[in-house]
Short mmCIF file of C-alpha atoms in Angstrom, two decimals:
data_model
loop_
_atom_site.label_atom_id
_atom_site.label_comp_id
_atom_site.label_asym_id
_atom_site.label_seq_id
_atom_site.Cartn_x
_atom_site.Cartn_y
_atom_site.Cartn_z
CA MET A 436 2.21 36.09 -11.50
CA ALA A 437 5.66 34.51 -11.75
CA ALA A 438 8.09 35.88 -14.30
CA ALA A 439 8.22 33.92 -17.53
CA ASP A 440 11.27 32.07 -18.81
CA GLU A 441 11.88 33.15 -22.42
CA PHE A 442 13.11 31.00 -25.31
CA ASP A 443 13.31 31.15 -29.07
CA VAL A 444 11.92 27.61 -29.39
CA CYS A 445 9.95 25.49 -26.93
CA ILE A 446 9.40 21.81 -27.67
CA VAL A 447 6.43 20.24 -25.90
CA GLY A 448 6.78 16.50 -25.32
CA ALA A 449 10.00 14.99 -23.97
CA GLY A 450 9.73 11.56 -25.55
CA LEU A 451 11.66 10.10 -28.48
CA TRP A 452 10.65 12.71 -31.06
CA GLY A 453 10.73 15.76 -28.81
CA SER A 454 14.09 14.85 -27.30
CA ALA A 455 15.60 14.35 -30.77
CA ALA A 456 14.13 17.66 -31.98
CA ALA A 457 15.56 19.41 -28.91
CA LYS A 458 19.00 18.04 -29.72
CA TYR A 459 18.88 19.33 -33.29
CA CYS A 460 17.39 22.70 -32.35
CA SER A 461 19.86 23.34 -29.53
CA ALA A 462 22.77 22.46 -31.84
CA ARG A 463 21.91 25.72 -33.62
CA LEU A 464 20.31 27.86 -30.91
CA GLY A 465 22.01 26.67 -27.72
CA ASN A 466 20.38 27.85 -24.50
CA SER A 467 17.45 29.54 -26.25
CA VAL A 468 15.75 26.14 -26.60
CA CYS A 469 13.46 24.56 -24.00
CA LEU A 470 12.22 20.96 -23.87
CA ILE A 471 9.27 20.32 -21.60
CA GLY A 472 7.55 17.09 -20.63
CA PRO A 473 7.04 14.81 -17.63
CA SER A 474 9.55 12.12 -16.67
CA GLU A 475 8.47 8.49 -16.70
CA PRO A 476 6.17 7.50 -13.82
CA THR A 477 7.88 4.92 -11.62
CA THR A 478 5.35 4.14 -8.89
CA LYS A 479 1.65 3.39 -8.70
CA GLN A 480 1.15 6.79 -7.09
CA ASP A 481 2.87 8.41 -10.09
CA TYR A 482 0.52 6.63 -12.51
CA ASP A 483 -2.58 7.39 -10.45
CA SER A 484 -1.79 11.10 -10.18
CA ARG A 485 -1.53 11.95 -13.90
CA PHE A 486 -3.31 11.77 -17.25
CA VAL A 487 -0.21 12.27 -19.43
CA PHE A 488 1.85 9.22 -20.45
CA GLY A 489 4.57 8.45 -22.98
CA ALA A 490 5.09 5.59 -25.40
CA HIS A 491 8.81 5.10 -24.65
CA TYR A 492 8.52 3.36 -21.28
CA ASP A 493 10.20 0.16 -22.46
CA GLU A 494 13.52 -1.54 -23.17
CA GLY A 495 12.77 -2.90 -26.63
CA ARG A 496 11.66 -1.49 -29.98
CA ALA A 497 12.34 -3.09 -33.35
CA VAL A 498 14.78 -1.37 -35.72
CA GLY A 499 14.85 -1.98 -39.46
CA ALA A 500 14.66 -0.02 -42.70
CA ILE A 501 12.78 -2.69 -44.65
CA SER A 502 9.21 -1.42 -44.45
CA SER A 503 6.00 -1.31 -46.44
CA THR A 504 6.59 2.34 -47.48
CA PHE A 505 9.68 4.15 -48.73
CA GLU A 506 9.23 7.10 -46.36
CA TRP A 507 9.21 5.02 -43.17
CA GLY A 508 12.04 2.88 -44.49
CA GLU A 509 14.23 5.86 -45.36
CA LEU A 510 13.58 7.62 -42.04
CA ALA A 511 14.52 4.42 -40.22
CA ARG A 512 17.65 3.96 -42.33
CA ARG A 513 18.86 7.50 -41.64
CA SER A 514 18.15 7.18 -37.93
CA ALA A 515 19.94 3.86 -37.53
CA GLY A 516 22.91 5.32 -39.38
CA ASN A 517 23.33 7.85 -36.56
CA PHE A 518 22.87 5.51 -33.58
CA SER A 519 26.54 4.62 -33.20
CA ASN A 520 27.47 8.33 -33.15
CA ILE A 521 24.93 9.00 -30.40
CA GLU A 522 26.25 6.06 -28.37
CA GLN A 523 29.85 7.22 -28.73
CA GLU A 524 29.05 10.82 -27.80
CA THR A 525 27.03 9.89 -24.70
CA GLY A 526 28.45 6.54 -23.55
CA ILE A 527 24.88 5.21 -23.39
CA HIS A 528 24.43 1.87 -25.16
CA PHE A 529 20.86 1.68 -26.44
CA TYR A 530 21.11 -0.13 -29.79
CA SER A 531 21.74 -3.80 -30.63
CA ASN A 532 22.53 -4.52 -34.29
CA VAL A 533 21.25 -8.12 -34.40
CA GLY A 534 19.34 -7.88 -37.70
CA SER A 535 15.64 -7.87 -38.53
CA MET A 536 13.55 -10.39 -40.43
CA TRP A 537 10.06 -10.45 -41.89
CA LEU A 538 8.27 -13.79 -42.14
CA THR A 539 5.55 -13.73 -44.80
CA ALA A 540 4.13 -15.71 -47.68
CA GLN A 541 6.40 -15.75 -50.71
CA GLU A 542 3.62 -14.61 -53.04
CA SER A 543 2.06 -12.04 -50.72
CA SER A 544 1.72 -8.41 -51.76
CA LEU A 545 3.67 -7.44 -48.65
CA SER A 546 6.75 -9.46 -49.61
CA GLN A 547 7.02 -7.55 -52.89
CA LYS A 548 6.52 -4.19 -51.13
CA LEU A 549 9.28 -5.01 -48.66
CA LEU A 550 11.70 -5.91 -51.43
CA ASP A 551 10.77 -2.80 -53.40
CA VAL A 552 11.43 -0.55 -50.38
CA ALA A 553 14.73 -2.33 -49.71
CA ASN A 554 15.75 -1.59 -53.28
CA GLN A 555 14.65 2.07 -53.05
CA THR A 556 16.51 2.70 -49.80
CA GLY A 557 19.62 0.80 -50.86
CA ILE A 558 19.24 -1.82 -48.12
CA HIS A 559 20.62 -5.29 -48.81
CA ALA A 560 17.83 -7.82 -48.30
CA THR A 561 18.40 -11.57 -48.23
CA VAL A 562 15.47 -13.86 -48.99
CA LEU A 563 15.50 -17.23 -47.23
CA ASP A 564 13.22 -20.05 -48.35
CA GLN A 565 11.77 -22.46 -45.80
CA GLU A 566 14.72 -24.84 -46.03
CA LYS A 567 17.26 -22.08 -45.46
CA LEU A 568 15.10 -20.63 -42.69
CA HIS A 569 15.24 -23.93 -40.84
CA GLN A 570 18.97 -24.26 -41.39
CA SER A 571 19.73 -20.73 -40.16
CA TYR A 572 17.16 -20.55 -37.34
CA ASN A 573 16.40 -24.09 -36.21
CA PHE A 574 14.72 -22.78 -33.05
CA LEU A 575 11.95 -21.23 -35.17
CA SER A 576 8.83 -23.07 -36.36
CA THR A 577 6.76 -21.57 -39.17
CA GLU A 578 4.12 -24.30 -39.22
CA SER A 579 1.63 -22.16 -37.29
CA ILE A 580 1.62 -19.46 -39.99
CA PRO A 581 -1.39 -20.13 -42.26
CA LEU A 582 -0.71 -20.30 -45.98
CA GLN A 583 -2.65 -20.43 -49.20
CA LYS A 584 -2.05 -23.35 -51.50
CA ASN A 585 1.07 -23.42 -53.66
CA THR A 586 3.02 -20.92 -51.58
CA GLU A 587 5.53 -21.04 -48.76
CA ILE A 588 6.90 -18.87 -45.97
CA VAL A 589 10.02 -16.88 -46.71
CA GLY A 590 12.24 -14.83 -44.47
CA ILE A 591 13.26 -11.39 -45.75
CA ILE A 592 16.24 -10.45 -43.63
CA GLU A 593 18.15 -7.22 -43.14
CA LYS A 594 21.40 -8.05 -41.36
CA SER A 595 23.05 -4.64 -41.07
CA GLY A 596 21.61 -1.47 -39.56
CA ALA A 597 18.74 -3.36 -37.93
CA GLY A 598 17.87 -5.03 -34.66
CA TYR A 599 16.36 -3.36 -31.61
CA LEU A 600 16.81 -0.35 -29.34
CA SER A 601 15.95 0.72 -25.81
CA PRO A 602 13.65 3.74 -26.13
CA ARG A 603 14.24 4.74 -22.51
CA LYS A 604 18.00 4.87 -23.02
CA LEU A 605 17.71 6.62 -26.39
CA VAL A 606 15.59 9.37 -24.80
CA ARG A 607 18.20 9.75 -22.08
CA ALA A 608 20.99 9.98 -24.64
CA GLN A 609 19.20 12.57 -26.79
CA GLN A 610 18.42 14.71 -23.75
CA MET A 611 22.03 14.45 -22.57
CA LEU A 612 23.22 15.86 -25.90
CA ALA A 613 20.54 18.57 -25.90
CA HIS A 614 21.47 19.59 -22.36
CA ARG A 615 25.18 19.78 -23.24
CA GLN A 616 24.28 22.21 -26.01
CA GLY A 617 22.43 24.47 -23.57
CA CYS A 618 18.84 23.24 -23.90
CA LYS A 619 16.80 23.72 -20.73
CA ILE A 620 14.85 20.56 -19.86
CA VAL A 621 11.74 21.08 -17.75
CA ASP A 622 10.13 18.10 -15.99
CA ASP A 623 6.53 19.31 -16.10
CA ILE A 624 3.26 19.09 -18.03
CA VAL A 625 1.90 21.88 -20.23
CA ASN A 626 -1.71 22.65 -19.32
CA ARG A 627 -2.35 25.61 -21.57
CA LEU A 628 -0.93 27.18 -24.72
CA SER A 629 -1.96 30.65 -25.83
CA CYS A 630 -0.85 33.32 -28.26
CA HIS A 631 0.86 36.15 -26.36
CA ASP A 632 0.68 39.02 -28.81
CA SER A 633 0.28 40.04 -32.44
CA GLN A 634 3.79 38.79 -33.17
CA HIS A 635 2.52 35.24 -32.66
CA SER A 636 4.74 34.37 -29.75
CA PHE A 637 3.38 32.01 -27.14
CA ASP A 638 2.76 31.54 -23.44
CA LEU A 639 2.84 28.02 -22.04
CA ILE A 640 1.43 27.45 -18.56
CA THR A 641 2.49 24.26 -16.79
CA GLU A 642 0.88 22.05 -14.22
CA GLY A 643 3.63 23.03 -11.79
CA GLY A 644 2.86 26.74 -12.18
CA LYS A 645 5.70 27.67 -14.54
CA ILE A 646 5.22 30.26 -17.28
CA ILE A 647 7.28 29.77 -20.43
CA HIS A 648 7.38 32.35 -23.19
CA ALA A 649 8.51 31.21 -26.63
CA LYS A 650 8.75 32.72 -30.08
CA LYS A 651 8.08 29.31 -31.64
CA VAL A 652 6.54 26.09 -30.35
CA LEU A 653 6.86 22.54 -31.69
CA LEU A 654 4.23 20.15 -30.34
CA CYS A 655 5.58 16.60 -30.00
CA ALA A 656 3.12 15.59 -27.30
CA GLY A 657 1.85 12.36 -28.86
CA ALA A 658 -1.48 11.24 -27.41
CA SER A 659 -2.08 14.61 -25.78
CA LEU A 660 -2.47 16.22 -29.21
CA ALA A 661 -5.49 14.00 -29.80
CA LEU A 662 -7.04 14.69 -26.40
CA GLU A 663 -6.06 18.27 -25.47
CA ASP A 664 -7.09 21.61 -27.03
CA PHE A 665 -3.61 22.84 -27.92
CA LEU A 666 -4.37 23.94 -31.49
CA PRO A 667 -5.84 27.30 -32.55
CA GLY A 668 -9.34 28.02 -33.78
CA GLY A 669 -10.83 24.72 -32.65
CA LEU A 670 -8.57 22.71 -34.94
CA GLN A 671 -8.64 18.96 -34.30
CA LEU A 672 -6.04 16.70 -35.89
CA ASP A 673 -7.33 13.57 -37.54
CA LEU A 674 -5.39 11.36 -35.14
CA ALA A 675 -6.54 8.06 -33.66
CA LEU A 676 -5.08 6.56 -30.49
CA LYS A 677 -4.87 2.77 -30.70
CA THR A 678 -4.25 0.52 -27.71
CA GLN A 679 -1.21 -1.74 -27.76
CA LEU A 680 -0.58 -4.70 -25.48
CA VAL A 681 2.68 -6.61 -25.27
CA VAL A 682 3.57 -9.76 -23.39
CA LEU A 683 6.95 -10.11 -21.73
CA MET A 684 7.89 -13.76 -21.26
CA GLU A 685 10.67 -14.26 -18.74
CA ILE A 686 13.02 -17.00 -19.91
CA ALA A 687 15.88 -18.95 -18.37
CA GLN A 688 19.52 -19.09 -19.44
CA LYS A 689 18.89 -22.28 -21.44
CA ASP A 690 16.37 -20.54 -23.70
CA ARG A 691 18.52 -17.41 -23.97
CA ASP A 692 21.41 -19.52 -25.23
CA ARG A 693 19.13 -21.24 -27.75
CA LEU A 694 17.91 -17.89 -29.12
CA LEU A 695 21.34 -16.27 -29.20
CA ASP A 696 21.29 -15.63 -32.97
CA MET A 697 17.69 -14.43 -33.13
CA PRO A 698 16.97 -11.21 -35.08
CA SER A 699 13.96 -9.01 -34.45
CA LEU A 700 10.99 -10.71 -36.11
CA HIS A 701 7.86 -9.48 -37.88
CA VAL A 702 5.32 -12.19 -38.67
CA HIS A 703 2.76 -11.50 -41.39
CA GLU A 704 0.31 -14.32 -41.95
CA GLY A 705 -1.00 -13.33 -45.38
CA GLU A 706 -3.63 -11.22 -47.05
CA LYS A 707 -6.23 -11.88 -44.34
CA ASP A 708 -5.45 -10.87 -40.77
CA LEU A 709 -6.75 -13.61 -38.51
CA GLY A 710 -5.05 -12.25 -35.42
CA LEU A 711 -1.76 -14.08 -35.87
CA ASP A 712 0.32 -11.12 -37.10
CA CYS A 713 2.88 -10.12 -34.50
CA TYR A 714 6.38 -8.82 -33.85
CA ILE A 715 8.88 -10.44 -31.50
CA LEU A 716 12.13 -9.10 -30.08
CA PRO A 717 15.12 -11.20 -29.03
CA PRO A 718 15.82 -11.79 -25.32
CA ILE A 719 16.40 -8.42 -23.62
CA GLN A 720 17.46 -7.72 -20.06
CA TYR A 721 15.00 -5.39 -18.32
CA PRO A 722 15.64 -3.09 -15.32
CA ASP A 723 14.60 -5.85 -12.89
CA GLY A 724 17.63 -7.84 -14.05
CA GLN A 725 15.58 -10.57 -15.75
CA TRP A 726 15.58 -11.53 -19.44
CA TYR A 727 12.37 -11.39 -21.48
CA LEU A 728 11.06 -12.21 -24.94
CA LYS A 729 8.72 -9.44 -26.04
CA ILE A 730 5.77 -10.02 -28.38
CA GLY A 731 3.25 -7.50 -29.65
CA HIS A 732 0.17 -7.86 -31.86
CA GLY A 733 -0.89 -6.55 -35.26
CA LYS A 734 -4.15 -4.73 -36.02
CA VAL A 735 -6.25 -7.39 -34.32
CA GLY A 736 -6.29 -6.43 -30.66
CA GLU A 737 -6.25 -2.67 -31.17
CA GLU A 738 -9.02 -0.54 -29.70
CA GLU A 739 -9.45 3.21 -30.04
CA VAL A 740 -8.98 5.50 -27.03
CA THR A 741 -11.06 8.68 -27.17
CA SER A 742 -10.73 10.31 -23.74
CA LYS A 743 -8.12 11.09 -21.10
CA GLU A 744 -9.97 8.82 -18.70
CA GLN A 745 -9.73 5.88 -21.12
CA LEU A 746 -6.05 6.61 -21.71
CA LYS A 747 -5.29 6.60 -18.01
CA ALA A 748 -7.28 3.42 -17.41
CA TRP A 749 -5.38 1.67 -20.21
CA TYR A 750 -1.92 2.72 -19.01
CA CYS A 751 -2.76 1.85 -15.41
CA GLY A 752 -4.35 -1.51 -16.28
CA CYS A 753 -3.19 -4.93 -17.45
CA GLY A 754 -4.83 -4.93 -20.88
CA ASP A 755 -7.11 -7.52 -22.45
CA ALA A 756 -6.67 -11.08 -21.17
CA SER A 757 -7.70 -12.71 -24.46
CA THR A 758 -5.05 -10.74 -26.38
CA SER A 759 -2.45 -11.65 -23.78
CA ASP A 760 -3.36 -15.33 -24.04
CA ARG A 761 -3.22 -15.20 -27.85
CA LEU A 762 0.23 -13.60 -27.85
CA THR A 763 1.55 -16.10 -25.32
CA GLN A 764 0.35 -18.94 -27.52
CA ARG A 765 2.04 -17.38 -30.56
CA LEU A 766 5.36 -17.46 -28.74
CA GLN A 767 4.87 -21.10 -27.83
CA ASP A 768 3.91 -21.97 -31.42
CA LEU A 769 6.79 -20.11 -33.06
CA PHE A 770 9.41 -21.24 -30.53
CA PRO A 771 8.50 -24.81 -29.51
CA GLY A 772 9.90 -25.94 -26.20
CA LEU A 773 9.97 -22.57 -24.45
CA ASN A 774 9.79 -22.93 -20.69
CA PRO A 775 8.67 -19.52 -19.38
CA ILE A 776 9.48 -18.51 -15.83
CA SER A 777 6.86 -15.75 -15.68
CA LEU A 778 4.56 -13.69 -17.90
CA HIS A 779 3.88 -9.96 -17.72
CA THR A 780 1.78 -7.55 -19.77
CA VAL A 781 2.63 -3.95 -20.66
CA THR A 782 0.23 -1.40 -22.16
CA CYS A 783 0.73 1.71 -24.26
CA VAL A 784 -0.91 3.48 -27.21
CA THR A 785 0.14 4.44 -30.71
CA ALA A 786 -0.93 7.64 -32.47
CA CYS A 787 -2.19 6.75 -35.95
CA THR A 788 -2.93 8.96 -38.94
CA PRO A 789 -5.29 8.18 -41.85
CA THR A 790 -2.42 8.75 -44.29
CA GLY A 791 -0.15 6.21 -42.63
CA HIS A 792 2.57 8.89 -42.54
CA LEU A 793 3.52 11.09 -39.62
CA TYR A 794 2.34 14.68 -39.40
CA CYS A 795 5.13 17.28 -39.61
CA ASP A 796 3.47 20.57 -40.41
CA MET A 797 3.00 24.19 -39.37
CA VAL A 798 -0.56 24.79 -38.13
CA ALA A 799 -0.11 28.53 -37.47
CA PRO A 800 2.75 31.03 -37.70
CA GLY A 801 5.38 29.84 -35.22
CA LEU A 802 3.39 26.75 -34.19
CA GLY A 803 4.27 23.31 -35.57
CA VAL A 804 3.18 19.75 -34.87
CA LEU A 805 5.22 16.54 -35.01
CA VAL A 806 3.02 13.54 -34.25
CA GLY A 807 1.67 10.25 -35.62
CA GLY A 808 4.19 7.41 -35.35
CA ASN A 809 1.72 4.77 -36.58
CA GLY A 810 3.79 2.18 -34.70
CA TYR A 811 7.05 3.05 -36.51
CA GLY A 812 8.12 6.06 -34.46
CA ALA A 813 10.89 4.68 -32.25
CA LYS A 814 13.24 3.33 -34.90
CA SER A 815 12.84 6.49 -37.01
CA SER A 816 12.87 8.97 -34.13
CA ASP A 817 16.27 10.59 -34.58
CA GLU A 818 15.61 11.58 -38.18
CA ILE A 819 12.03 12.60 -37.38
CA GLY A 820 13.41 14.94 -34.73
CA HIS A 821 15.77 16.32 -37.37
CA MET A 822 12.84 16.87 -39.75
CA GLY A 823 10.77 18.65 -37.09
CA ALA A 824 13.69 20.80 -35.95
CA ASN A 825 14.39 21.97 -39.50
CA MET A 826 10.75 22.94 -39.92
CA ILE A 827 10.26 24.86 -36.69
CA LEU A 828 13.57 26.71 -37.01
CA LYS A 829 12.73 27.89 -40.52
CA GLY A 830 9.01 28.30 -39.88
CA GLU A 831 8.13 26.25 -42.93
CA TRP A 832 8.84 22.92 -44.60
CA ASP A 833 12.59 22.28 -44.90
CA TYR A 834 13.33 18.64 -45.71
CA ASP A 835 14.28 16.56 -48.75
CA MET A 836 11.00 14.61 -48.95
CA PRO A 837 7.68 15.84 -50.40
CA LYS A 838 5.87 18.16 -47.98
CA ASP A 839 2.43 16.77 -48.84
CA LYS A 840 3.39 13.32 -47.52
CA PHE A 841 3.54 14.76 -43.99
CA ALA A 842 0.78 17.40 -44.11
CA VAL A 843 -1.75 17.35 -41.29
CA GLN A 844 -5.31 16.24 -41.89
CA LEU A 845 -8.16 17.60 -39.82
CA LYS A 846 -11.16 15.82 -38.37
CA SER A 847 -13.76 18.24 -39.67
CA PRO A 848 -13.73 19.70 -43.19
CA GLU A 849 -15.04 23.08 -42.00
CA PHE A 850 -11.79 23.71 -40.11
CA THR A 851 -9.00 25.36 -42.05
CA ILE A 852 -5.50 26.20 -40.90
CA SER A 853 -5.44 29.91 -40.11
CA PRO A 854 -3.23 32.32 -38.17
CA LEU A 855 -3.46 32.12 -34.40
CA LYS A 856 -5.43 35.00 -32.91
CA PRO A 857 -3.79 36.99 -30.11
CA GLN A 858 -4.99 36.36 -26.59
CA GLN A 859 -7.49 38.97 -25.42
CA LYS A 860 -6.26 41.00 -22.45
#
């Protein structure tokens, strides 16, 4: 058997959260930190040959601290506050501070929640009535957003510390910083995790045949934590994988010029979700050199993934045609006169928790989990990595928010979190 590489901390999952955690851990432990996870598949053969995929394979994710809960809003605010530092230290431009706006009914429960969170997090929110919306964003039509009687659409806008980011480039930047600090980055997939001895250190066996020995392990493996048996004693996290489909509409220079002042948008139709809720990002240039508007759906259109085979089929497929058609029509309704050059669909999944908060918790001595973005994980990723790094380095909760907000929940009540048993030899 090959000799094992030994580390104080191994982070499993090299996406947005794992890469951020590796940066924060290696800032304190240097070359005794390892980050392991597969690079993004780039060819059909790459996709067909694996069952492990990430959620950061894209050029656009919305950024904004105005949210429906204080915790997500504050994590996003802290993360965005560090983006310029990361860009300066790496020379990688991943963040565009173009602002973010929610479109919702003036009297909706959501509008009040958004304003409450803005107040709690100290974010300046400007409320635009329909007249001011038209004056400021005359390319935008709100007529297709259904309303109850005696109410109107308002725009709740956050102009500073909001906009969109490239998750691919942010991952690259975080890994660059981690590597500079001595972190070893391994492009591989962990197949098995086992307790090595009574001291609760761990052996990780990879698909490529590597053996990694670590005193502590932080699992940031996203969907794999719902589908793989990484946890001790038969523990199963209460974690649902929900399909996400986005449409990328290629647009010409004329439409790009017209949408020059567009912020990231979140459209909330009201108390009843009829399938019109969506988010839309401003024109973004993708690796093929073309410019696209990106639109994604709300809860309507999500389906649960429960097996590795379903996950692979979703990532390797084109998604649901009816959802794609609905999203395309939403773009045409909200931005009248668009003349698309081409349309493309992109698929991924989100990991959702019943609490609505992420899980950041120790599940055994030396073994922690960091998972459950609920669709908010990209914009908050730097601070989430900080939270997870603090926890795994100390071996217990070490953050200035209530621990119980981020505690794991398990699928079956008979399971309890217990120490990991040593591997039998």
